[in-house]
XYZ file of C-alpha atoms in Angstrom:
783
model
C 0.000 0.000 0.000
C 1.380 3.374 -1.044
C 1.725 5.965 1.699
C 0.278 9.324 0.486
C 2.994 11.942 0.255
C 2.600 15.224 2.036
C 2.501 18.047 -0.552
C 5.558 20.273 -0.535
C 5.457 23.928 0.412
C 6.061 24.973 -3.190
C 3.079 22.928 -4.316
C 0.936 24.522 -1.629
C 2.072 27.963 -2.812
C 1.078 27.139 -6.383
C -2.412 26.069 -5.221
C -4.766 28.967 -5.787
C -7.207 30.213 -3.183
C -10.175 29.262 -5.416
C -9.032 25.633 -5.537
C -8.616 25.509 -1.759
C -12.099 26.988 -1.278
C -13.599 24.393 -3.650
C -11.922 21.574 -1.722
C -13.350 22.882 1.524
C -16.844 23.178 0.024
C -16.695 19.590 -1.325
C -15.652 18.281 2.075
C -18.521 20.118 3.795
C -21.001 18.889 1.171
C -19.943 15.252 1.742
C -20.369 15.633 5.495
C -23.839 17.116 5.035
C -24.942 14.369 2.613
C -23.711 11.645 5.022
C -25.600 13.249 7.897
C -28.718 13.534 5.733
C -28.535 9.881 4.695
C -28.182 8.844 8.329
C -31.265 10.892 9.292
C -33.317 9.290 6.525
C -32.347 5.788 7.672
C -33.250 6.646 11.255
C -36.602 8.028 10.125
C -37.445 4.875 8.145
C -36.507 2.769 11.135
C -38.827 4.766 13.401
C -41.680 4.446 10.896
C -41.182 0.667 10.697
C -41.309 0.404 14.487
C -44.498 2.501 14.657
C -46.157 0.386 11.946
C -45.210 -2.865 13.676
C -46.744 -1.637 16.958
C -49.979 -0.325 15.440
C -50.865 -3.271 13.207
C -53.676 -5.695 14.246
C -53.065 -9.494 14.395
C -54.836 -11.718 11.809
C -55.534 -15.437 12.118
C -53.121 -17.669 10.293
C -55.894 -19.272 8.224
C -57.219 -15.937 6.898
C -53.744 -14.882 5.951
C -53.245 -18.141 4.065
C -56.588 -17.815 2.253
C -55.745 -14.320 1.047
C -52.436 -15.504 -0.247
C -53.837 -18.534 -2.062
C -55.153 -16.606 -5.070
C -51.930 -14.748 -5.487
C -49.790 -17.844 -5.097
C -51.757 -19.718 -7.788
C -51.169 -17.014 -10.342
C -47.519 -16.910 -9.404
C -47.229 -20.686 -9.703
C -48.850 -20.630 -13.126
C -46.292 -18.155 -14.346
C -43.484 -20.162 -12.805
C -44.705 -23.320 -14.446
C -44.461 -21.698 -17.828
C -40.843 -20.740 -17.235
C -39.827 -23.814 -15.220
C -37.992 -26.721 -16.775
C -39.851 -30.023 -17.180
C -38.964 -32.696 -14.666
C -37.696 -35.056 -17.323
C -34.965 -32.537 -18.180
C -33.667 -32.375 -14.552
C -30.938 -34.581 -13.198
C -31.824 -37.385 -10.843
C -29.701 -35.935 -8.038
C -31.449 -32.528 -8.269
C -34.885 -34.142 -8.343
C -34.111 -36.240 -5.281
C -32.881 -33.166 -3.412
C -36.082 -31.292 -4.186
C -38.215 -34.184 -2.920
C -36.269 -34.360 0.345
C -36.698 -30.639 0.886
C -40.427 -30.861 0.224
C -40.867 -33.462 2.915
C -39.310 -31.227 5.583
C -41.655 -29.030 7.623
C -39.218 -26.113 7.706
C -39.397 -25.751 3.968
C -43.166 -25.154 4.118
C -43.398 -23.097 7.306
C -40.336 -20.911 6.730
C -41.058 -17.131 6.682
C -39.904 -16.031 3.257
C -39.858 -12.353 4.252
C -37.177 -12.934 6.879
C -33.533 -12.301 6.194
C -32.299 -15.513 7.785
C -30.141 -17.827 5.663
C -31.690 -20.934 4.167
C -29.468 -23.447 5.990
C -29.873 -21.943 9.451
C -30.277 -24.478 12.244
C -33.731 -24.850 13.653
C -34.076 -23.681 17.227
C -35.184 -26.187 19.747
C -38.003 -24.191 21.407
C -39.222 -22.376 18.266
C -42.857 -23.136 17.433
C -45.478 -22.087 14.924
C -47.186 -19.840 17.492
C -44.001 -17.858 18.102
C -43.555 -17.354 14.380
C -47.154 -16.238 14.174
C -46.532 -13.693 16.907
C -43.546 -12.298 14.966
C -45.571 -11.677 11.820
C -46.947 -8.140 11.123
C -50.358 -7.539 12.667
C -51.795 -5.461 9.810
C -51.242 -5.240 6.109
C -49.818 -1.939 4.896
C -52.512 0.252 3.370
C -52.077 3.304 1.221
C -52.612 6.619 3.058
C -55.776 8.463 2.218
C -55.180 11.415 -0.026
C -56.465 14.775 1.101
C -58.536 16.739 -1.389
C -58.781 20.491 -1.848
C -62.266 21.492 -3.070
C -62.295 24.168 -5.765
C -65.089 26.254 -7.261
C -67.509 24.102 -9.294
C -68.044 24.402 -13.037
C -71.553 24.797 -14.454
C -72.315 22.937 -17.690
C -75.388 21.964 -19.726
C -75.529 18.740 -17.825
C -75.374 20.554 -14.491
C -72.847 21.528 -11.825
C -69.525 19.650 -11.955
C -67.597 19.665 -8.664
C -63.837 20.294 -8.851
C -61.162 19.000 -6.487
C -57.360 18.729 -6.440
C -55.109 16.461 -4.409
C -53.104 18.168 -1.711
C -49.370 18.033 -2.561
C -47.389 15.741 -0.276
C -43.998 16.880 0.972
C -40.957 14.816 0.012
C -38.940 12.943 2.563
C -36.091 15.404 2.256
C -38.333 18.400 2.948
C -39.844 16.600 5.916
C -36.381 15.792 7.186
C -35.303 19.406 6.932
C -38.474 20.582 8.657
C -37.998 18.043 11.439
C -34.380 19.028 11.838
C -35.227 22.733 11.926
C -37.908 22.136 14.535
C -35.509 20.042 16.578
C -32.819 22.694 16.321
C -35.261 25.395 17.346
C -36.210 23.337 20.358
C -32.631 22.479 21.251
C -31.225 25.996 20.811
C -30.792 27.847 24.026
C -31.343 31.623 24.053
C -28.037 33.515 23.904
C -27.243 35.637 26.933
C -27.934 39.329 26.354
C -24.784 41.447 26.862
C -24.721 45.022 28.029
C -22.883 47.662 25.890
C -20.025 47.740 28.420
C -19.591 43.964 28.255
C -19.691 44.038 24.449
C -17.022 46.784 24.356
C -14.828 44.831 26.787
C -15.236 41.665 24.715
C -14.310 43.565 21.558
C -11.212 45.051 23.205
C -10.132 41.589 24.342
C -10.544 40.120 20.837
C -8.685 43.030 19.300
C -5.825 42.679 21.764
C -5.544 38.961 20.986
C -5.387 39.667 17.233
C -2.756 42.375 17.743
C -0.562 40.062 19.789
C -0.894 37.350 17.139
C 0.053 39.780 14.348
C 3.017 41.067 16.364
C 4.238 37.541 17.102
C 4.075 36.492 13.453
C 5.744 39.695 12.230
C 8.603 39.480 14.749
C 9.186 35.807 13.878
C 9.356 36.596 10.150
C 11.702 39.555 10.627
C 14.021 37.638 12.978
C 14.542 34.681 10.600
C 13.007 35.313 7.162
C 14.573 32.194 5.589
C 13.113 29.779 8.136
C 9.773 31.458 8.846
C 8.704 32.383 5.325
C 5.683 30.058 5.721
C 4.303 32.360 8.409
C 3.775 35.019 5.755
C 0.921 32.912 4.449
C -0.580 32.643 7.929
C -0.350 36.408 8.407
C -1.810 37.072 4.968
C -4.758 34.778 5.799
C -5.739 37.281 8.500
C -6.701 39.701 5.707
C -9.915 37.642 5.547
C -10.876 38.203 9.194
C -14.556 37.234 9.570
C -15.392 38.527 13.048
C -17.569 41.590 12.326
C -16.571 43.294 15.585
C -12.859 43.536 14.760
C -12.682 42.742 11.026
C -11.976 46.279 9.774
C -9.219 47.134 12.261
C -7.541 43.741 11.964
C -7.434 43.927 8.169
C -5.915 47.400 8.280
C -3.271 46.277 10.780
C -2.391 43.232 8.675
C -2.075 45.360 5.506
C 0.346 47.783 7.156
C 2.302 44.992 8.891
C 2.798 43.068 5.647
C 3.873 46.248 3.873
C 6.581 46.927 6.474
C 7.698 43.278 6.412
C 8.104 43.244 2.635
C 10.047 46.528 2.765
C 12.471 44.957 5.265
C 12.998 41.454 3.864
C 12.852 42.165 0.124
C 16.324 41.843 -1.456
C 17.968 44.632 -3.427
C 17.568 42.776 -6.733
C 14.786 41.413 -8.889
C 14.031 37.699 -8.421
C 13.659 35.867 -11.713
C 11.890 32.505 -12.161
C 14.127 29.443 -12.479
C 14.443 27.640 -15.789
C 13.725 23.931 -16.177
C 17.416 23.181 -16.492
C 18.175 25.047 -13.266
C 15.405 23.198 -11.428
C 16.759 19.822 -12.593
C 20.303 20.644 -11.498
C 21.392 19.464 -8.045
C 22.559 22.289 -5.790
C 23.793 22.732 -2.237
C 21.433 22.881 0.717
C 22.106 26.596 1.230
C 21.341 27.337 -2.411
C 18.157 25.264 -2.293
C 17.073 27.039 0.899
C 17.685 30.424 -0.729
C 15.678 29.381 -3.791
C 12.740 28.270 -1.643
C 12.860 31.533 0.287
C 12.881 33.623 -2.905
C 10.094 31.575 -4.465
C 7.944 31.837 -1.339
C 8.635 35.581 -0.991
C 7.662 36.375 -4.580
C 4.538 34.227 -4.350
C 3.302 35.811 -1.121
C 4.165 39.305 -2.381
C 2.089 38.659 -5.488
C -0.903 37.414 -3.472
C -0.605 40.424 -1.147
C -0.686 42.869 -4.075
C -3.708 41.023 -5.496
C -5.510 41.401 -2.160
C -4.806 45.147 -2.106
C -5.997 45.476 -5.707
C -9.204 43.555 -4.952
C -9.898 45.789 -1.937
C -9.650 48.907 -4.115
C -11.803 47.349 -6.853
C -14.534 46.379 -4.383
C -14.622 49.942 -3.072
C -14.720 51.374 -6.601
C -17.548 49.076 -7.717
C -19.429 49.419 -4.404
C -19.493 45.630 -4.446
C -20.642 43.927 -1.232
C -19.980 40.193 -1.117
C -22.455 37.833 0.544
C -19.767 36.182 2.644
C -18.264 39.513 3.685
C -18.746 40.906 7.166
C -17.680 44.463 6.337
C -20.179 47.199 5.513
C -19.951 49.447 2.479
C -19.035 52.420 4.671
C -15.951 50.617 5.966
C -14.798 49.861 2.404
C -13.479 53.408 1.921
C -11.217 53.217 4.970
C -9.841 49.853 3.840
C -9.274 51.199 0.326
C -7.382 54.239 1.680
C -5.059 51.999 3.716
C -4.550 49.762 0.656
C -3.617 52.798 -1.458
C -1.169 54.008 1.224
C 0.514 50.590 1.260
C 0.793 50.561 -2.541
C 2.282 54.079 -2.531
C 4.876 53.081 0.072
C 5.855 49.996 -1.929
C 6.024 52.076 -5.124
C 8.615 54.376 -3.560
C 10.493 51.837 -1.410
C 10.833 48.891 -3.850
C 11.322 50.285 -7.377
C 13.864 47.527 -8.102
C 11.755 44.555 -6.940
C 9.247 42.349 -8.748
C 5.808 43.552 -9.849
C 6.802 47.238 -9.702
C 5.188 47.880 -13.094
C 1.967 46.336 -11.792
C 1.979 48.790 -8.884
C 2.511 51.675 -11.336
C -0.496 50.540 -13.383
C -2.590 50.557 -10.187
C -1.382 53.905 -8.800
C -1.382 56.134 -11.903
C -5.172 55.956 -12.617
C -5.818 56.734 -8.941
C -4.033 60.088 -9.427
C -7.200 61.139 -11.285
C -9.548 59.758 -8.608
C -12.491 61.945 -7.471
C -11.460 61.373 -3.851
C -9.057 64.203 -3.011
C -7.237 62.249 -0.312
C -6.469 59.252 -2.532
C -5.427 61.373 -5.518
C -3.061 63.451 -3.364
C -1.515 60.306 -1.890
C -0.792 58.911 -5.343
C 0.514 62.225 -6.715
C 2.919 62.643 -3.792
C 4.141 59.062 -4.182
C 4.898 59.593 -7.888
C 6.736 62.851 -7.091
C 8.908 61.061 -4.533
C 9.632 58.305 -7.028
C 10.745 60.851 -9.650
C 12.981 62.697 -7.193
C 14.828 59.603 -5.944
C 15.048 57.759 -9.282
C 18.653 58.169 -10.420
C 18.747 55.662 -13.264
C 15.424 56.377 -14.945
C 13.782 52.938 -15.295
C 10.936 53.638 -12.883
C 10.404 57.171 -14.249
C 10.122 55.838 -17.788
C 7.474 53.316 -16.712
C 5.386 55.947 -14.913
C 5.619 58.417 -17.817
C 4.425 55.763 -20.284
C 1.378 54.930 -18.169
C 0.517 58.630 -17.615
C 0.754 59.329 -21.360
C -1.559 56.411 -22.105
C -3.995 57.549 -19.404
C -4.189 61.113 -20.773
C -4.733 59.891 -24.302
C -7.218 57.191 -23.253
C -9.349 59.634 -21.244
C -9.385 62.053 -24.210
C -7.382 64.668 -22.227
C -10.069 64.774 -19.532
C -7.817 64.375 -16.501
C -6.853 66.563 -13.574
C -3.969 69.041 -14.120
C -2.081 67.504 -11.183
C -1.536 64.364 -13.264
C 0.569 66.322 -15.780
C 2.236 68.550 -13.180
C 4.150 65.575 -11.791
C 6.306 65.752 -14.956
C 7.913 68.885 -13.458
C 9.617 66.694 -10.829
C 11.494 64.544 -13.344
C 15.262 64.522 -12.768
C 16.233 65.185 -16.373
C 18.975 67.726 -17.018
C 20.588 66.389 -20.167
C 19.565 64.149 -23.032
C 21.014 62.868 -26.270
C 20.493 65.776 -28.614
C 22.348 64.024 -31.444
C 22.177 60.515 -32.789
C 25.820 59.786 -32.133
C 26.293 59.720 -28.382
C 30.088 59.445 -28.555
C 30.417 63.233 -28.326
C 28.403 63.238 -25.111
C 29.786 60.149 -23.398
C 33.000 58.920 -25.045
C 33.865 55.286 -24.503
C 36.988 54.048 -22.773
C 39.774 53.678 -25.349
C 42.714 51.383 -24.838
C 46.096 51.610 -26.587
C 46.640 49.448 -29.609
C 49.523 46.985 -29.857
C 51.449 49.234 -32.272
C 51.137 52.231 -29.970
C 52.352 50.173 -27.016
C 55.297 48.829 -29.025
C 56.234 52.325 -30.118
C 55.831 54.266 -26.872
C 56.318 51.763 -24.038
C 59.094 49.504 -22.880
C 58.670 45.774 -22.348
C 58.036 46.090 -18.598
C 55.638 49.005 -19.137
C 53.717 46.993 -21.747
C 53.404 44.155 -19.259
C 52.045 46.462 -16.532
C 49.701 48.208 -19.003
C 48.300 44.855 -20.111
C 47.499 43.880 -16.503
C 45.898 47.282 -15.833
C 43.688 47.088 -18.929
C 42.539 43.589 -18.000
C 41.597 44.796 -14.527
C 39.725 47.817 -15.936
C 37.723 45.608 -18.308
C 36.719 43.327 -15.435
C 35.693 46.318 -13.320
C 33.600 47.713 -16.161
C 31.824 44.366 -16.565
C 31.183 43.936 -12.848
C 30.125 47.512 -12.223
C 26.613 47.644 -10.806
C 25.769 51.244 -11.669
C 24.519 52.053 -15.145
C 26.766 53.849 -17.549
C 26.185 57.407 -18.651
C 25.148 56.268 -22.108
C 22.389 54.064 -20.725
C 21.188 56.845 -18.461
C 21.087 59.351 -21.312
C 19.129 56.933 -23.497
C 16.538 56.399 -20.761
C 16.227 60.148 -20.143
C 15.886 60.812 -23.867
C 13.118 58.239 -24.252
C 11.321 59.601 -21.185
C 11.486 63.204 -22.398
C 10.300 62.214 -25.874
C 7.125 60.744 -24.377
C 6.637 63.884 -22.256
C 6.951 66.182 -25.277
C 4.637 64.001 -27.373
C 2.002 64.349 -24.641
C 2.520 68.134 -24.459
C 2.365 68.605 -28.239
C -0.816 66.530 -28.530
C -2.537 68.768 -25.989
C -1.302 71.941 -27.744
C -2.628 70.613 -31.032
C -5.961 69.022 -30.031
C -6.986 70.462 -26.650
C -5.907 74.108 -26.422
C -8.955 75.010 -24.307
C -8.361 72.149 -21.904
C -7.597 72.812 -18.206
C -4.340 70.928 -18.855
C -2.902 73.847 -20.851
C -1.303 75.650 -17.833
C 0.487 72.437 -16.832
C 1.659 71.947 -20.432
C 3.020 75.506 -20.679
C 4.739 75.173 -17.313
C 6.339 71.912 -18.430
C 7.487 73.430 -21.705
C 9.029 76.306 -19.774
C 11.077 73.866 -17.696
C 12.188 71.460 -20.442
C 12.283 73.887 -23.393
C 16.098 73.899 -23.481
C 15.983 70.157 -24.223
C 13.613 70.371 -27.208
C 14.978 69.487 -30.616
C 15.849 72.484 -32.825
C 13.541 71.223 -35.583
C 10.453 72.067 -33.503
C 11.488 75.612 -32.497
C 9.803 77.572 -35.309
C 6.488 75.751 -35.061
C 6.471 75.924 -31.282
C 7.142 79.676 -31.167
C 4.321 80.270 -33.661
C 1.926 78.236 -31.503
C 2.942 80.098 -28.328
C 2.492 83.517 -29.963
C -0.912 82.520 -31.351
C -2.008 81.408 -27.888
C -0.993 84.782 -26.399
C -2.648 86.743 -29.228
C -5.905 84.793 -28.904
C -6.646 86.390 -25.505
C -8.135 83.163 -24.138
C -5.302 82.559 -21.694
C -5.199 83.688 -18.108
C -2.433 85.982 -16.916
C -0.424 83.109 -15.422
C -0.747 81.021 -18.614
C 0.464 83.901 -20.796
C 3.501 84.316 -18.520
C 4.277 80.624 -18.956
C 4.103 81.102 -22.727
C 6.631 83.936 -22.536
C 8.891 81.921 -20.238
C 8.753 78.882 -22.570
C 9.614 81.008 -25.612
C 12.683 82.542 -23.967
C 13.872 79.209 -22.590
C 13.813 77.927 -26.165
C 15.705 80.950 -27.479
C 18.271 81.070 -24.683
C 19.388 77.462 -25.173
C 19.962 75.990 -28.606
C 17.864 78.800 -30.073
C 20.815 81.179 -29.963
C 21.790 80.021 -33.435
C 18.368 80.944 -34.825
C 17.791 84.379 -36.303
C 14.536 85.143 -34.489
C 13.603 88.485 -32.924
C 11.322 87.876 -29.920
C 10.249 91.562 -29.706
C 6.570 90.579 -29.522
C 7.212 88.610 -26.321
C 9.116 91.553 -24.758
C 6.234 93.859 -25.666
C 3.636 91.522 -24.197
C 5.448 91.274 -20.859
C 6.071 95.061 -20.724
C 2.406 95.719 -21.436
C 1.088 93.323 -18.775
C 3.420 94.307 -15.903
C 0.881 96.744 -14.476
C -1.650 93.894 -14.176
C 0.338 92.701 -11.169
C -0.757 93.997 -7.770
C -0.835 93.053 -4.098
C -3.892 90.843 -4.557
C -4.326 87.538 -6.386
C -1.685 88.187 -9.039
C 1.014 88.747 -6.435
C 1.868 85.029 -6.629
C 2.640 85.404 -10.355
C 5.554 87.758 -9.609
C 7.754 84.687 -9.137
C 7.161 83.745 -12.796
C 7.761 87.369 -13.878
C 11.134 87.360 -12.100
C 12.098 84.143 -13.913
C 11.069 85.705 -17.246
C 13.146 88.820 -16.575
C 16.179 86.708 -15.664
C 15.962 84.737 -18.931
C 15.084 87.773 -21.087
C 17.815 90.143 -19.837
C 20.504 88.370 -17.820
C 20.971 85.439 -20.232
C 20.348 87.470 -23.424
C 22.066 90.723 -22.473
C 23.900 90.938 -25.824
C 20.621 90.919 -27.771
C 18.909 93.594 -25.605
C 19.132 97.309 -26.459
C 19.729 100.060 -23.905
C 16.325 101.682 -24.558
C 14.542 98.417 -23.766
C 16.497 97.900 -20.542
C 15.812 101.481 -19.352
C 12.084 101.125 -20.036
C 11.825 97.892 -18.033
C 13.907 99.370 -15.186
C 11.572 102.356 -14.860
C 8.352 100.317 -15.074
C 9.586 97.791 -12.507
C 10.444 100.613 -10.092
C 6.884 101.949 -10.409
C 5.517 98.438 -9.864
C 7.559 98.036 -6.639
C 5.387 100.715 -4.978
C 2.142 98.723 -5.430
C 2.996 95.177 -4.380
C 3.726 93.295 -1.169
C 7.151 93.613 0.531
C 8.511 90.284 -0.711
C 7.568 91.234 -4.287
C 9.206 94.640 -3.844
C 12.407 92.964 -2.619
C 12.428 90.628 -5.657
C 11.819 93.494 -8.114
C 14.525 95.694 -6.572
C 16.963 92.739 -6.719
C 16.179 92.472 -10.453
C 16.775 96.241 -10.875
C 20.140 95.781 -9.158
C 21.088 93.167 -11.809
C 19.932 95.608 -14.533
C 22.180 98.368 -13.190
C 25.187 96.033 -12.878
C 24.705 94.271 -16.230
C 23.835 97.094 -18.634
C 26.008 100.217 -18.976
C 24.738 103.766 -18.423
C 21.774 102.705 -16.290
C 22.750 105.466 -13.859
C 21.125 107.924 -16.289
C 17.898 107.444 -14.359
C 19.604 108.566 -11.116
C 20.197 112.040 -12.623
C 17.555 114.756 -12.966
C 18.883 116.086 -16.241
C 17.204 114.775 -19.391
C 19.175 112.830 -21.977
C 18.195 113.498 -25.595
C 14.894 114.729 -26.948
C 11.381 113.741 -26.100
C 9.279 113.260 -23.002
C 8.826 110.011 -21.067
C 5.536 108.295 -22.015
C 4.687 105.918 -19.141
C 1.419 104.652 -20.715
C 2.989 103.662 -24.045
C 3.227 99.866 -24.447
C 6.298 99.939 -26.695
C 9.476 99.816 -24.569
C 11.682 100.991 -27.432
C 9.771 104.237 -28.023
C 8.681 105.442 -24.565
C 11.772 107.697 -24.012
C 12.674 106.160 -20.655
C 16.062 107.931 -20.688
C 14.322 111.276 -19.982
C 12.907 110.298 -16.589
C 14.329 109.573 -13.120
C 13.892 106.856 -10.495
C 12.087 109.072 -7.955
C 10.346 105.911 -6.659
C 13.524 104.908 -4.836
C 13.179 107.885 -2.438
C 9.711 106.662 -1.461
C 10.953 103.099 -1.055
C 13.689 104.378 1.279
C 10.904 105.185 3.754
C 9.192 101.816 3.340
C 8.099 100.047 6.550
C 10.006 96.869 5.560
C 13.715 97.099 6.510
C 14.948 94.949 3.591
C 13.133 97.164 1.070
C 14.826 100.190 2.664
C 18.254 98.551 2.284
C 17.716 97.766 -1.399
C 16.397 101.268 -2.157
C 19.395 102.910 -0.481
C 21.719 100.541 -2.336
C 20.201 101.438 -5.734
C 20.282 105.208 -5.008
C 24.014 104.832 -4.380
C 24.387 103.266 -7.838
C 24.349 99.571 -6.781
C 28.028 99.415 -5.704
C 29.647 96.066 -4.941
C 31.942 97.502 -2.293
C 31.914 100.333 0.198
C 29.314 101.777 2.515
C 26.474 101.489 0.001
C 27.037 97.787 -0.705
C 24.530 95.150 0.374
C 25.286 92.553 3.051
C 26.365 89.131 1.770
C 23.116 87.361 2.722
C 21.201 89.684 0.358
C 23.731 90.157 -2.449
C 24.394 86.454 -3.024
C 20.749 85.470 -3.399
C 18.759 85.558 -6.623
C 15.581 87.607 -7.001
C 13.376 84.466 -6.934
C 14.998 83.231 -3.706
C 14.480 86.600 -2.030
C 10.838 86.628 -3.153
C 10.265 83.233 -1.509
C 12.333 84.013 1.605
C 10.375 87.135 2.577
C 6.988 85.618 1.724
C 4.146 86.554 4.108
C 1.768 83.627 3.543
C 1.546 82.981 7.281
C 0.056 86.462 7.783
C 3.091 87.450 9.858
C 5.661 90.165 9.352
C 8.869 88.844 7.827
C 11.369 89.471 9.439
C 9.502 89.354 12.784
C 9.009 92.583 14.742
C 10.199 92.987 18.317
C 7.489 92.647 20.985
C 5.805 95.640 22.671
C 7.426 94.986 26.062
C 10.941 95.122 24.600
C 10.159 98.477 22.920
C 8.855 99.877 26.216
C 12.044 98.759 27.985
C 14.094 100.673 25.438
C 11.975 103.795 25.931
C 12.215 103.690 29.739
C 15.959 103.062 29.679
C 16.396 106.077 27.374
C 14.250 108.176 29.710
C 16.390 107.123 32.700
C 19.552 108.117 30.860
C 18.051 111.503 30.048
C 17.015 112.091 33.659
C 20.503 111.188 34.886
C 22.019 113.744 32.542
C 23.903 111.258 30.397
C 22.052 112.254 27.197
C 22.880 115.961 27.320
C 21.522 117.136 23.922
C 17.990 115.980 24.662
C 15.927 118.247 26.890
C 13.766 117.051 29.733
C 10.595 118.226 27.997
C 11.292 116.341 24.804
C 12.190 113.236 26.803
C 8.856 113.349 28.629
C 7.051 113.833 25.315
C 8.938 110.821 23.880
C 7.885 108.710 26.877
C 4.173 109.552 26.589
C 4.107 109.024 22.829
C 5.756 105.657 23.319
C 3.121 104.634 25.860
C 0.332 105.631 23.468
C 1.819 103.667 20.610
C-alpha cells in the first residue's frame, strides 16, 4: 500500500485560493450528505417500528386464504418458465423431494432475512412465528382533497377538487431538523454595551498580539519562517464583524513593512527547467525556496490590495463579507497608502510595473485624499530615481492615461512631470560626443611608446579595468542618457498633442509650465512651429495671466538654449510682458511675480547681448513703479532684479540724474518699450521706497540710489547680495500672515523707551531736553 505523500510547500504555494475553497466546500457537502442519509435511515426505522406496533393481528388461516389466489397465479407463471422434470438430473430431483418433505421448507417465513441453511431452534414453534408476523397489512394513506369552485355545464354543476401536494422525505427531514434545532437551541445571553465593548477590546488585543508575534518571527529569521507570511496574509480575511476592519488594516500595514524589510535589493527571476533539474547545495536550495515563497506571497498580497480597491470602486458587497460598504473606503485608503509606500520603497523589486499601473489611474480619482496620496508618491519616485527605469514606466502609463481619457484628466496628473530629474539628453544621434567610450592603446602604440616592462604592466591594468567595467553595478552614462531621452520624448509628445488638439483644456497651464522647464531640451527642428503656436495662444486672448507668462517663459527658454543660433527676434514677447506688468498687484496676481522674475532673468541676464539700452531702461523704470504697489517680498524681488539691470547694462545710472538725456518726453502709458523715451525720466520711486516700513526694502532702495556698488558703505550685506531675485521673493513671503522678518514685541520696545528716559534724567544724554524726553515717553506709551 502506497503511503500518500505530504505536498511540498512549493506545491501549496502554487495552489490557488479558489481551488482551496472548492476543496473545503466539497468536504462540507460530503459531510452534510452523510448526515442527511443517516437521518433518513433513522426516520425509516422509526416508521417501521411505529407500523409494527400499530398493526392488528390476523388469524393464520385468513392470511393463508388471502395468499392462495396470489400464489396460484404466481405458480402458473413459474410453471411456464420452469424446466420439465424429465430434463432435470436425478440428483437434483431427489434433493427437491427431500426438501419438500421437511416441515421447515413449508413453514419458513420467506420475508425474513435468515439464511436458508440456518439451524432450527429447539423451542421455536409455529405460534411464536405467528406472533412475529406483522399484525396489519400496509394500506395506502388516504389522499387529502382540496375542493375548488364548481363548473356549471349543460348537464349541471360539476364539482372540482385537487389532491393536496405531499412533501418529500427530504423536505420533511429538513423541517424536522429545523424544529428540533429550534427546540434544542438555548437563548443567547444578552450582553450590556459595556460587556460588548470589553469583549471587543479583548478580541482586538488577541489579534494584535498574534500579528506582532508572526511579524517578529518573520523579521528575525526570514529564511526559516517564510511560511508564516501565508498565515499572516490569511488574516486579511478576518470574519469577526466586531474587529474585522481594524484587523485587516493592521495586517495590511504589517505586511507592507515586512516586505520593505525582507525584500532583497535585486529582482528575483523565475528558475528555468534546467536550473530546477540541477542538483545544488542545501544553502542554495534554501535560498531558492525563500525567494520563491517571498515572490509568491508578495504577489498574493498585491492582489488582495488590488481587490480591496476594486470592491470599493464598484461598491461591491460580497455575501460572505462581514464588512459594511461604509468601511470599504477606509480599507481602500489603507490599501492605497501601502501601494504608494511599496512604489517608492521597492522600485527595483518584482511587480513594480503592476503597482505603477494601479497607482497612476488613482491620481485622477475623485477622492481628493487618494489622488493626493498617489501624486505625492509619484513625485517622490521621480525625485529619488537616479537611473530612470521607474520614471520611464510611470511616464508611459501617464501618457496612455491622458490619451485614453481624451485629455479629460486633472492638471495635477501632468504637473508631476515637473519633478522629473532630467537635465541632459542625447540631442544628437551619435552619443560618442556626449559620453566617449573608454579607449585602450593598440599593440602598435604600445610597441612604439612603451618599454617591455611598461607593456606588461599596461596589459594587466587594462585587463583589470575591463573586469571592473563588466562587474560595475551602476549604469553607464550612455544608458542613463538613453533612458532620459526616451522619457522626455514621451513627455513632449504628450505636451504637443494637448497643444494641437486640446488648447482650451484645463491641462494647458500644466503643459506651458512643463514646456518652460524642459524647453532647453527640445529638438531644434520644432522651435519655429512651437514659437508660432505660443504667440498665437498669447494673441488669442483666451489665456489667463499666469498662462500667458508661462508662454513667454517657454519662448525665452527655447531661445536662450539651442535657439541662440536661430535668427529670431522675440520683440513681440518683450512687448507683451512690458504691457502686462501693471496687471500685477498686491492681490491675487502677487503670486505670479515669481514667474515674472524668472522671465526677466531669462530675457535680460541670459540674453544681455541681444537687448538694447532703450529696452532695458524702459523695463527698469516700469519695474520701479511696480515696486510701490505690491507686497514687501515682491518689492524685494523686483529691486533685486533692478540691481542686476544696473550692474549688467552700462549707463543705467542715467535714471539717477535729474537732467534729461536726448529729446522727447517720457511716455509711461505707451506699451512699446523701445519708443517710450525712458532715458528722460528719473527713479524718484527709490526715495519713497527708502521710507518703506520693511527694513529689507529700505536697504535695497538705499543701495540702488548709491548706484548699486559692490563695495563700500552702500554695498549690500552678503546674505542679500548672493541670493537671486526668486529666492528673495520666496524668503520674505508673508503667507503665514506674519511680518517677515519678525518685529520685536511691545514689552521690549517699552524697555528701550524707559531706559532712554532714565539716561536723560541722569544727565547722560545731554543734547535731549527734559521736555522732549517726557514727550517721547508719553508718545511711546500711546503707541
